Tab-separated table of C-alpha atoms in Angstrom:
chain	number	residue	atom	x	y	z
A	21	ASP	CA	-37.824	29.582	-55.169
A	22	ILE	CA	-39.944	32.320	-53.721
A	23	ASP	CA	-40.549	33.910	-57.224
A	24	ASP	CA	-41.852	30.331	-58.414
A	25	ILE	CA	-44.219	30.181	-55.543
A	26	ARG	CA	-45.394	33.838	-56.093
A	27	MET	CA	-45.951	32.958	-59.751
A	28	GLU	CA	-47.903	29.799	-58.968
A	29	LEU	CA	-50.123	31.698	-56.394
A	30	GLY	CA	-50.680	34.311	-59.000
A	31	GLN	CA	-51.684	31.843	-61.666
A	32	SER	CA	-54.010	30.178	-59.261
A	33	GLY	CA	-55.654	33.528	-58.411
A	34	TYR	CA	-54.447	33.698	-54.714
A	35	LEU	CA	-52.243	36.636	-55.324
A	36	LYS	CA	-52.520	39.716	-57.465
A	37	VAL	CA	-49.984	39.477	-60.295
A	38	ILE	CA	-47.675	42.558	-60.458
A	39	LYS	CA	-45.862	42.951	-63.772
A	40	THR	CA	-42.265	44.104	-63.732
A	41	LYS	CA	-40.134	45.742	-66.253
A	42	ASN	CA	-37.083	43.653	-65.560
A	43	LYS	CA	-38.168	40.243	-66.784
A	44	GLY	CA	-34.691	39.499	-68.020
A	45	ASN	CA	-33.380	39.523	-64.350
A	46	ILE	CA	-35.568	36.729	-63.180
A	47	ILE	CA	-33.635	33.596	-62.280
A	48	LYS	CA	-35.652	30.526	-62.477
A	49	SER	CA	-35.014	27.903	-59.666
A	50	SER	CA	-34.185	24.505	-60.524
A	51	PRO	CA	-35.099	21.168	-59.060
A	52	HIS	CA	-32.851	19.390	-56.607
A	53	HIS	CA	-30.336	17.126	-58.722
A	54	TYR	CA	-28.817	14.017	-56.873
A	55	ILE	CA	-26.389	11.549	-58.336
A	56	THR	CA	-26.104	7.999	-57.003
A	57	SER	CA	-22.806	6.208	-56.381
A	58	ASN	CA	-23.093	4.516	-59.775
A	59	GLY	CA	-23.712	7.875	-61.594
A	60	ILE	CA	-27.485	7.714	-62.084
A	61	SER	CA	-29.285	11.122	-61.849
A	62	ILE	CA	-32.495	11.687	-59.734
A	63	PHE	CA	-34.337	14.955	-59.852
A	64	VAL	CA	-36.777	16.379	-57.137
A	65	GLY	CA	-39.195	19.191	-57.829
A	66	LYS	CA	-39.377	21.828	-55.161
A	67	ASN	CA	-42.875	23.173	-55.960
A	68	ASN	CA	-45.724	22.511	-58.147
A	69	ILE	CA	-44.375	24.414	-61.128
A	70	GLN	CA	-41.085	22.573	-60.916
A	71	ASN	CA	-42.978	19.217	-60.641
A	72	GLU	CA	-44.870	19.883	-63.749
A	73	SER	CA	-41.851	21.110	-65.819
A	74	LEU	CA	-39.744	18.215	-64.550
A	75	THR	CA	-42.289	15.632	-65.423
A	76	PHE	CA	-43.705	16.978	-68.721
A	77	LYS	CA	-40.889	19.066	-70.253
A	78	PHE	CA	-37.599	17.753	-68.919
A	79	SER	CA	-38.147	13.950	-68.534
A	80	LYS	CA	-37.904	11.467	-71.321
A	81	LYS	CA	-40.933	9.039	-71.579
A	82	ASP	CA	-38.965	6.126	-70.438
A	83	TYR	CA	-37.673	7.704	-67.241
A	84	ILE	CA	-39.323	6.615	-63.953
A	85	TRP	CA	-41.644	8.942	-62.073
A	86	PHE	CA	-42.111	8.662	-58.251
A	87	HIS	CA	-44.756	10.222	-55.906
A	88	VAL	CA	-46.103	9.545	-52.539
A	89	LYS	CA	-49.479	8.001	-52.726
A	90	ASN	CA	-52.423	10.232	-51.975
A	91	ILE	CA	-50.438	12.891	-50.138
A	92	ALA	CA	-48.818	16.076	-51.204
A	93	GLY	CA	-45.168	15.838	-52.252
A	94	SER	CA	-42.571	16.317	-54.789
A	95	HIS	CA	-42.438	14.632	-58.217
A	96	VAL	CA	-39.267	12.498	-58.341
A	97	ILE	CA	-37.588	11.495	-61.590
A	98	LEU	CA	-35.185	8.743	-61.916
A	99	ALA	CA	-33.273	9.235	-65.144
A	100	HIS	CA	-32.961	5.594	-65.916
A	101	ASN	CA	-35.232	3.335	-67.868
A	102	ASN	CA	-34.559	0.021	-66.378
A	103	PRO	CA	-33.599	0.542	-62.637
A	104	ASN	CA	-32.749	-2.106	-60.173
A	105	ASP	CA	-34.551	-2.541	-56.745
A	106	LYS	CA	-31.734	-0.272	-55.036
A	107	LEU	CA	-32.388	2.604	-57.374
A	108	ILE	CA	-36.169	2.221	-56.831
A	109	GLU	CA	-35.727	2.256	-53.140
A	110	ILE	CA	-33.460	5.438	-53.177
A	111	ALA	CA	-35.879	7.364	-55.476
A	112	SER	CA	-38.808	6.268	-53.283
A	113	MET	CA	-37.026	7.323	-50.210
A	114	LEU	CA	-36.407	10.823	-51.819
A	115	ALA	CA	-40.104	10.890	-52.574
A	116	ALA	CA	-41.085	10.134	-49.110
A	117	PHE	CA	-38.409	12.619	-47.698
A	118	TYR	CA	-39.892	15.478	-49.763
A	119	SER	CA	-43.515	14.833	-48.933
A	120	LYS	CA	-46.045	15.701	-46.093
A	121	ALA	CA	-45.387	12.013	-44.963
A	122	SER	CA	-41.639	12.730	-44.164
A	123	SER	CA	-41.934	11.865	-40.452
A	124	SER	CA	-44.082	8.709	-41.019
A	125	SER	CA	-43.001	5.200	-41.620
A	126	ASN	CA	-43.840	2.629	-44.147
A	127	VAL	CA	-44.829	5.323	-46.565
A	128	PRO	CA	-46.418	4.122	-49.898
A	129	ILE	CA	-44.688	5.477	-53.028
A	130	ASP	CA	-46.221	4.994	-56.493
A	131	TYR	CA	-43.885	4.772	-59.519
A	132	THR	CA	-44.286	4.357	-63.136
A	133	LYS	CA	-42.742	5.374	-66.474
A	134	VAL	CA	-43.295	9.042	-67.242
A	135	LYS	CA	-45.248	8.188	-70.329
A	136	ASN	CA	-48.000	6.833	-67.928
A	137	VAL	CA	-48.325	10.169	-66.219
A	138	LYS	CA	-50.936	12.730	-67.612
A	139	LYS	CA	-51.816	16.155	-66.671
A	140	MET	CA	-55.276	16.574	-65.325
A	141	PRO	CA	-57.294	18.926	-67.574
A	142	HIS	CA	-57.906	22.456	-66.050
A	143	ALA	CA	-55.874	21.300	-62.932
A	144	LYS	CA	-53.420	23.438	-60.994
A	145	PRO	CA	-49.850	22.901	-61.855
A	146	GLY	CA	-48.355	19.595	-60.730
A	147	MET	CA	-51.661	17.727	-60.467
A	148	VAL	CA	-51.600	14.566	-62.411
A	149	ILE	CA	-53.014	11.199	-62.981
A	150	TYR	CA	-51.143	8.014	-63.637
A	151	THR	CA	-51.615	4.349	-64.727
A	152	SER	CA	-49.772	1.220	-64.793
A	153	TYR	CA	-47.898	1.857	-61.638
A	154	ASN	CA	-46.110	-0.113	-58.831
A	155	THR	CA	-46.101	0.801	-55.171
A	156	ALA	CA	-43.015	0.625	-52.844
A	157	TYR	CA	-43.244	1.077	-49.062
A	158	VAL	CA	-40.336	2.969	-47.542
A	159	THR	CA	-39.423	4.819	-44.303
A	160	PRO	CA	-37.937	8.262	-45.223
A	161	PRO	CA	-34.455	8.902	-43.865
A	162	LYS	CA	-34.285	11.464	-40.894
A	163	ASP	CA	-31.428	13.307	-42.799
A	164	ILE	CA	-30.972	13.304	-46.551
A	165	ASN	CA	-27.271	12.600	-46.191
A	166	GLU	CA	-28.201	9.081	-44.953
A	167	LEU	CA	-28.749	8.239	-48.728
A	168	ASN	CA	-25.091	8.873	-49.628
A	169	LEU	CA	-26.057	10.860	-52.706
A	170	THR	CA	-24.012	13.570	-54.485
A	171	ILE	CA	-25.846	16.875	-54.610
A	172	LYS	CA	-25.355	18.353	-58.104
A	173	SER	CA	-27.400	21.537	-57.660
């Protein structure tokens, strides 16, 4: 995870990029992967580079994308194309938990299909715009274990 953050800061011009000879030894970190009790996968990016990769490279266009409204936070991908209200609530709670609003209540979470999320031109990684969205209001759990999800990675 630290290497991902260093890479992001280097790409943004905040850190000097130091080239190494051992490029093959770099292990890329992966997003959090949760599985609901009925076997549906939910992915949570841990940094801006993971957010962008998760949204634009990994996700299918009909998966559902979640993000806290107007506050910094993780991109959350629900690997399902027609979720019920319970799945939307769980993914929304993950988006709230992994955001700057994690200690707030009644947090607004926007969600839409991945096909409605676009990368902003010339913006830093993870910065997006989106259309045709809905908003859910949730209070994030105090502890992630309250959601009764299985952690895959």
